[in-house]
Coordinates of C-alpha atoms in Angstrom, one line a residue:
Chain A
X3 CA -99.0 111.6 -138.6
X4 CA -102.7 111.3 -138.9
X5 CA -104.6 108.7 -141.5
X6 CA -107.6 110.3 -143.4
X7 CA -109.5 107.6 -141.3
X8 CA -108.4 109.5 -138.4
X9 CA -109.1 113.0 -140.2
X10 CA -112.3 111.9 -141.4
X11 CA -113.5 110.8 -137.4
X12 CA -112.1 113.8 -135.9
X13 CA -113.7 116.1 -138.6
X14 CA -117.2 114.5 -137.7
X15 CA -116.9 114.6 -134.4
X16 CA -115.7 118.0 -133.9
X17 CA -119.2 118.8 -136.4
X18 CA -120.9 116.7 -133.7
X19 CA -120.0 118.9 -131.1
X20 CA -120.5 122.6 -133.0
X21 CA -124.0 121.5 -133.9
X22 CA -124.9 120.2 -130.8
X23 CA -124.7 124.0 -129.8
X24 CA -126.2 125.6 -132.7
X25 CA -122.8 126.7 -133.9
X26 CA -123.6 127.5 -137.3
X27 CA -120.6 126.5 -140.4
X28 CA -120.8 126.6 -144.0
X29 CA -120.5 123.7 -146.1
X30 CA -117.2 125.0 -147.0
X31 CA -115.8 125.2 -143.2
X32 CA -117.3 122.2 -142.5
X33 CA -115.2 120.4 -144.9
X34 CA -112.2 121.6 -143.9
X35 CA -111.7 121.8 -140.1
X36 CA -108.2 121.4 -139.2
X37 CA -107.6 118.8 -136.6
X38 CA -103.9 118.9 -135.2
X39 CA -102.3 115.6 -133.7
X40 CA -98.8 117.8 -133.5
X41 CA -96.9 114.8 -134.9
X42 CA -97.0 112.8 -132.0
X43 CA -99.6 110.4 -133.4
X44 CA -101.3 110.0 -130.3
X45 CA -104.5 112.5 -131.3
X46 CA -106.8 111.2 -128.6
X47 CA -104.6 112.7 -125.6
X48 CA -102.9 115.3 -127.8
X49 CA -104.4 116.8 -130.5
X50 CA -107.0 119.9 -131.2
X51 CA -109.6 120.5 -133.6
X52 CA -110.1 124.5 -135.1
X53 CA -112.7 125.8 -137.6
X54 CA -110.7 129.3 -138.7
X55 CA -113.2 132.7 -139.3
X56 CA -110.9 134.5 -140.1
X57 CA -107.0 135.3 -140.3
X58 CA -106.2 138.6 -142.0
X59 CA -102.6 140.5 -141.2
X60 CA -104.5 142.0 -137.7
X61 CA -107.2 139.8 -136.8
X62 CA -108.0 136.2 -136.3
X63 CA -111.0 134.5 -135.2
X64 CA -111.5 130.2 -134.4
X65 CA -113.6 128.1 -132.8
X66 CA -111.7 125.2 -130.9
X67 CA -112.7 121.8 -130.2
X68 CA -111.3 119.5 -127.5
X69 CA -112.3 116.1 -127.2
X70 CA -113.0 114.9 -123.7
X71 CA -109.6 114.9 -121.7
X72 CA -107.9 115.8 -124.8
X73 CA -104.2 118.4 -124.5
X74 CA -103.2 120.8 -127.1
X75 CA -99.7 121.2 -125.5
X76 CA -97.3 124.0 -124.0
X77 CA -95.9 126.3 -126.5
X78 CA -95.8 130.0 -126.7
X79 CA -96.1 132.7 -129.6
X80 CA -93.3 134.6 -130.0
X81 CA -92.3 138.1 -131.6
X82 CA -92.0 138.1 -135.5
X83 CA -90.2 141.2 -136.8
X84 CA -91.5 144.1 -135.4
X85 CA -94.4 142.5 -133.7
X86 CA -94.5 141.4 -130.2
X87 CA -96.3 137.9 -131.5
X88 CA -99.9 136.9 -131.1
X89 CA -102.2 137.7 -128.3
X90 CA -105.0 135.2 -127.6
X91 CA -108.2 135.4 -126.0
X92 CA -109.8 131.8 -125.0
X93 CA -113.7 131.9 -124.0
X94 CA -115.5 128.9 -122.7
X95 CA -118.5 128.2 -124.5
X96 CA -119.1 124.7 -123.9
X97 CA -117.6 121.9 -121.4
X98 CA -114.8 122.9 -119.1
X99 CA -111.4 123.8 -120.1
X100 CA -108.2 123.9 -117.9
X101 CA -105.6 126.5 -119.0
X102 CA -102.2 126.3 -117.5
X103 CA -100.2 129.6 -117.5
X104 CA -96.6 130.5 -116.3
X105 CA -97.1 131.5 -112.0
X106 CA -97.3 129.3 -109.4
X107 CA -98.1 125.7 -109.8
X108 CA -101.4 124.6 -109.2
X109 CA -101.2 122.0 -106.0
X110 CA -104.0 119.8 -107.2
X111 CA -104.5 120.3 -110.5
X112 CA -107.4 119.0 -112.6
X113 CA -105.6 117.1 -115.0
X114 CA -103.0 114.4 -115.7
X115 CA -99.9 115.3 -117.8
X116 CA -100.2 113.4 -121.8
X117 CA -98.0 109.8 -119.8
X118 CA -94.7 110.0 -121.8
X119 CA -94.8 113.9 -122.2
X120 CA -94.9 114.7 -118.7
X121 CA -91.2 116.6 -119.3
X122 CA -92.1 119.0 -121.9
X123 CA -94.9 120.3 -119.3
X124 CA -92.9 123.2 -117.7
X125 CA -96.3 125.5 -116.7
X126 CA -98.8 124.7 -114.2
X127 CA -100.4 127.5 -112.8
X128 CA -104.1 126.4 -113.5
X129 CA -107.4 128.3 -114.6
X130 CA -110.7 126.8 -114.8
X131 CA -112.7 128.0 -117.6
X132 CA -116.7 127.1 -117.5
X133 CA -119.0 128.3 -120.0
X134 CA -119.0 132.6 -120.6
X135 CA -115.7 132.5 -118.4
X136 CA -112.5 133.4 -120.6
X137 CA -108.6 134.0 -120.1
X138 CA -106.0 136.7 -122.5
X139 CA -103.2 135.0 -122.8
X140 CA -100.0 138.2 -123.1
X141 CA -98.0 137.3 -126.3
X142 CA -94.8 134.9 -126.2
X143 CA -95.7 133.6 -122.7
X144 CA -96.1 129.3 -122.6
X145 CA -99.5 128.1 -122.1
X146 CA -101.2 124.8 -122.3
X147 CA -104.8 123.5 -122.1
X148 CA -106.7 120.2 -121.8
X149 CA -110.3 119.8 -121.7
X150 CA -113.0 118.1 -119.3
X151 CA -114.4 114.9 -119.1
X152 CA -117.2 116.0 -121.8
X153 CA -114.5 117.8 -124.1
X154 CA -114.8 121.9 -124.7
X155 CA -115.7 124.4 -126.8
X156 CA -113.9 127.4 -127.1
X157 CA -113.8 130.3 -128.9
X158 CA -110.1 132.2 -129.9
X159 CA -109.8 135.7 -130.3
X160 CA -106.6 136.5 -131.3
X161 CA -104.5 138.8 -133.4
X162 CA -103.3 137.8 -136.9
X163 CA -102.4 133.6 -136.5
X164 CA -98.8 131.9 -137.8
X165 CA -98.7 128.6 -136.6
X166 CA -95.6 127.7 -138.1
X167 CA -93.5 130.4 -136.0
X168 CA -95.5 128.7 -132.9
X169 CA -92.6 127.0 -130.5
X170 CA -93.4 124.5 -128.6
X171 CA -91.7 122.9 -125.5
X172 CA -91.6 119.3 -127.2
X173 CA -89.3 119.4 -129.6
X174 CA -91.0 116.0 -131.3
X175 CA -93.8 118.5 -132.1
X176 CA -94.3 119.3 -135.5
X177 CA -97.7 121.6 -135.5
X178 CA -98.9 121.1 -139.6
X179 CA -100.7 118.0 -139.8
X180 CA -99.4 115.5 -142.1
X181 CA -102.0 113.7 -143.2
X182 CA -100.9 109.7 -144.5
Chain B
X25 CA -131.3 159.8 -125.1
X26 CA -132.4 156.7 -123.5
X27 CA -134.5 156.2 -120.3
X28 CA -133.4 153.9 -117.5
X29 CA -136.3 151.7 -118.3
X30 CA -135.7 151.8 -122.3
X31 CA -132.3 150.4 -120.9
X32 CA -133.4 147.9 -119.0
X33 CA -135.9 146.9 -121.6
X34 CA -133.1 146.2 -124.2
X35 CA -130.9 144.6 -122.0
X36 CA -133.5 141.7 -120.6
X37 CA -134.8 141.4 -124.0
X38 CA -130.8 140.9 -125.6
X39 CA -130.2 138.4 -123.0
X40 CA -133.6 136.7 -124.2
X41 CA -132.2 136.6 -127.7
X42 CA -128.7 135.3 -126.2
X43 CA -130.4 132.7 -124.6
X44 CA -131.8 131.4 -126.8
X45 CA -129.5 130.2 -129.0
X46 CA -127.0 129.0 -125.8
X47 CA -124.2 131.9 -126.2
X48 CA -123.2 132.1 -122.2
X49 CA -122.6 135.2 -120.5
X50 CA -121.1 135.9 -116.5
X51 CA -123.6 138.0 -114.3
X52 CA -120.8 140.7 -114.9
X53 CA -121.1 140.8 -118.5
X54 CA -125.5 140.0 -118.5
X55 CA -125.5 143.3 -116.3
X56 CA -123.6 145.3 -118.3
X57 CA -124.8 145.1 -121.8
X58 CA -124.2 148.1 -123.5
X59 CA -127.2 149.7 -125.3
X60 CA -126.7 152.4 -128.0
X61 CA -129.8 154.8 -129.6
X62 CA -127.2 157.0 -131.4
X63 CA -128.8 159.5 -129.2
X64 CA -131.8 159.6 -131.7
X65 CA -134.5 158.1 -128.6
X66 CA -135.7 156.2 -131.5
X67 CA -134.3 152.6 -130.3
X68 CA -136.5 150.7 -131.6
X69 CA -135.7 151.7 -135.5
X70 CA -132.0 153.1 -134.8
X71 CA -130.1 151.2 -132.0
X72 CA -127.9 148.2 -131.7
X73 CA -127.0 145.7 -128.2
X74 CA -123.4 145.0 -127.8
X75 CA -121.6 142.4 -125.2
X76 CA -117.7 142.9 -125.1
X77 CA -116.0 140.4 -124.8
X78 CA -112.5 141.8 -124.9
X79 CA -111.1 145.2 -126.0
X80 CA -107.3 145.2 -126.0
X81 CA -105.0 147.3 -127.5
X82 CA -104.8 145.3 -130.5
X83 CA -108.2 142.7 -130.4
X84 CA -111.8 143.2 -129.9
X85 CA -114.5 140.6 -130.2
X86 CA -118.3 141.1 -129.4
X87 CA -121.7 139.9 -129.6
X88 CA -124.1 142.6 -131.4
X89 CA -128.2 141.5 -130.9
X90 CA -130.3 143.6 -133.6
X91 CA -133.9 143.3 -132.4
X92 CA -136.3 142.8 -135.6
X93 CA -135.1 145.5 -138.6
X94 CA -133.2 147.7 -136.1
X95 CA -130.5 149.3 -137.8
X96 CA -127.1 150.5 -137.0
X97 CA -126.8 153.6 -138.8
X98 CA -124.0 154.2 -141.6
X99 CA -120.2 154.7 -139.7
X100 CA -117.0 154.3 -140.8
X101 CA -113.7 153.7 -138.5
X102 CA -110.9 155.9 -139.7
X103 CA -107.0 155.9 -139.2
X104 CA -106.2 157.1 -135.4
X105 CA -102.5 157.8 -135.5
X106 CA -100.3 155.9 -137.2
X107 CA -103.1 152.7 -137.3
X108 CA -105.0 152.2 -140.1
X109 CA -108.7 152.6 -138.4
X110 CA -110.6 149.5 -137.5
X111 CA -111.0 146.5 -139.5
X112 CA -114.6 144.5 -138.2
X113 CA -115.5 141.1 -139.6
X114 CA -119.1 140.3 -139.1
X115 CA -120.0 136.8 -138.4
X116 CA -124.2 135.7 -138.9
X117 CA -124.8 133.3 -135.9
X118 CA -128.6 133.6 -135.7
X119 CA -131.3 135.1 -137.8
X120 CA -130.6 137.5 -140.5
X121 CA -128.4 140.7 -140.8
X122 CA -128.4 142.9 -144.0
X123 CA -124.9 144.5 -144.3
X124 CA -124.5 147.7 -146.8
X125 CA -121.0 148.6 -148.1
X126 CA -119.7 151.0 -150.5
X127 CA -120.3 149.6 -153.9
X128 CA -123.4 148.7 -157.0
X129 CA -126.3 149.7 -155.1
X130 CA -128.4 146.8 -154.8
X131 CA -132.0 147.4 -157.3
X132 CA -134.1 145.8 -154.9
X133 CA -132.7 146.0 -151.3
X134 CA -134.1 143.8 -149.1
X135 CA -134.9 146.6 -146.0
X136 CA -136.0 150.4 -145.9
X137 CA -134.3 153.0 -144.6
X138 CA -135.1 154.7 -140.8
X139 CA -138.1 157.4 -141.7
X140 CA -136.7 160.7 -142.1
X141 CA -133.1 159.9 -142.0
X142 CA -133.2 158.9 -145.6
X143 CA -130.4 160.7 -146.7
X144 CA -128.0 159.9 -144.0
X145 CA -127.8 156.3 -145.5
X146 CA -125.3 156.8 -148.5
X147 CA -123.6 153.3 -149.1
X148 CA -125.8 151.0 -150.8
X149 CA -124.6 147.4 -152.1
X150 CA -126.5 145.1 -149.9
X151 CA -125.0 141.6 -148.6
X152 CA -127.0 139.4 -146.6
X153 CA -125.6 137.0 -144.1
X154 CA -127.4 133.8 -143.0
X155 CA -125.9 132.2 -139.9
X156 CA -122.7 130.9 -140.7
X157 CA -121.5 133.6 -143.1
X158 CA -119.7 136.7 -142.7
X159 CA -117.8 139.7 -144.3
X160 CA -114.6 141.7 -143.4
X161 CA -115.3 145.4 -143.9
X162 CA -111.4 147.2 -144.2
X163 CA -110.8 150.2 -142.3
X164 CA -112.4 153.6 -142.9
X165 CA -114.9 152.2 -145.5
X166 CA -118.6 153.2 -145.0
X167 CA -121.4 150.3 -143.8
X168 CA -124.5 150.5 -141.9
X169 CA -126.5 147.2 -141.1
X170 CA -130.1 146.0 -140.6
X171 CA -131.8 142.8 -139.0
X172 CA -134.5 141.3 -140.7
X173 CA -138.0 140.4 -139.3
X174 CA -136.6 138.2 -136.5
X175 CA -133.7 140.5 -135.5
X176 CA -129.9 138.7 -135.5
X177 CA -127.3 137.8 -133.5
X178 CA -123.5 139.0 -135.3
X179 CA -120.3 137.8 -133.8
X180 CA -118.0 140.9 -134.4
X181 CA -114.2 140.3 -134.3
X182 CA -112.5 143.2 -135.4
X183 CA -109.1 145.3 -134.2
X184 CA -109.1 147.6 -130.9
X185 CA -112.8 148.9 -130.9
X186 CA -112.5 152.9 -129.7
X187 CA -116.2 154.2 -130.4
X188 CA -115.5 157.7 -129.7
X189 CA -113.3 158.2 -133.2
X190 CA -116.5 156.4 -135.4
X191 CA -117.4 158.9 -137.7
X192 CA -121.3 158.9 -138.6
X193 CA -122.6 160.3 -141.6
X194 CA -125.3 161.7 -139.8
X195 CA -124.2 164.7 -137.8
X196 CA -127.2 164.4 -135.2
X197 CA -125.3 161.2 -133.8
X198 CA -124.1 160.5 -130.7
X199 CA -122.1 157.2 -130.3
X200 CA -121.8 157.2 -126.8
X201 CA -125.2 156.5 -125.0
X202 CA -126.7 159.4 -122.5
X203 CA -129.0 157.5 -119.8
X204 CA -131.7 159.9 -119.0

């Protein structure tokens, strides 16, 4: 549950951090960036901010902001009907981003688990993503990420994006926002 | 036909334009940007930069760089099989791109057409994009594009991207670039 306080900040912030690379929004996108605490309240350490292009049946295009150290956490896409669910492409424009991928853990990884949620971490093969450097993610495989110390920027490519079939190892996690 | 040097002229001169406005590449990618002339040798008027970014069986996303009121001549993407033919939205990031879709034609267009290829420009309802904006162009629908005086930078995110099957409305084209 997020308050439009919270909203409001995160909305600002996230602008903040586009402009300060000359990403360029319309009023209208600028408005309404979605920012995503996943339920848990907590959107600090988990939560992710997305300005969505575009979403048509084939293609889909964001721009993601992470806060510094902030987690959007493990879940996977899975098939839908007759499609083998969503294939993602994450590109580092700005800041570091850590990706965790199914494969063999990480020994020291860059990042602390969200303390509480540590259980419903189950991936932990980790890929450093600077600036030009990206990762495809296959479709209905988990994956988590969590940002720097100065926060990311990172661009999706993707095919056609349904949230609400998203599953997510938590099962507290409810991924649309309820705003108080 | 384009001459090693021509090549190496564009390619310095896109990563100038990248630059400047912050969009990171790897040495892989800065190396390997792909120059098209149509196979025209008139680069300067008719040509277009691309950087891919990914090109999967079902997403594609690239930067195009349009040097000042180069064009990419008029194209469509049809059906390949049992897909529908590519589906390209256009995103603005820097400068100023004039896009040109079936449709009205526009009275007072704000670019003229490549010298003595007049009639191979048949589509006509001009849209301009500002950074920022954008425009989905549905499979196997006729466009061609033009920067303005200060050339752009377009964010293309579109389905699988297979050049070879783009069908040009002028017949002296040649999508795939011969480096003399």
């Amino acid at each position: 549950m997020l308050t439009r306080q919270q909203l409001l900040h995160a909305q600002g912030r996230t602008r903040d951090f586009l402009n300060r690379v000359g990403i360029v929004l319309t009023a209208q996108e600028a408005a309404t960036i979605e920012v995503a605490d996943f339920g848990l309240g907590e959107i600090e350490t988990t939560g992710l901010q997305l300005v969505v292009y575009v979403n048509t049946e084939r293609v889909c295009a964001k721009e993601l902001v992470l806060f510094p150290r902030q987690t959007c956490p493990e879940h996977r896409h899975p098939p839908i009907g007759d499609e083998p669910g969503k294939e993602e492409t994450f590109r580092c424009r700005w800041g570091t981003v850590y990706l965790y991928i199914e494969g063999e853990a990480t020994a020291n990884p860059a990042t602390q688990l969200p303390v509480g949620h540590e259980s419903t971490y189950t991936v932990r093969h980790e890929i450093e993503l600077q600036p030009g450097q990206q990762y495809t993610i296959p479709p209905d495989t988990l994956h988590w990420f969590q940002a720097g110390d100065e926060g990311a920027i990172v661009s999706e490519f993707s095919t056609r994006s349904r949230d609400e079939f998203d599953i997510f190892t938590d099962p507290q996690i409810r991924r649309a926002p309820i705003i108080q």
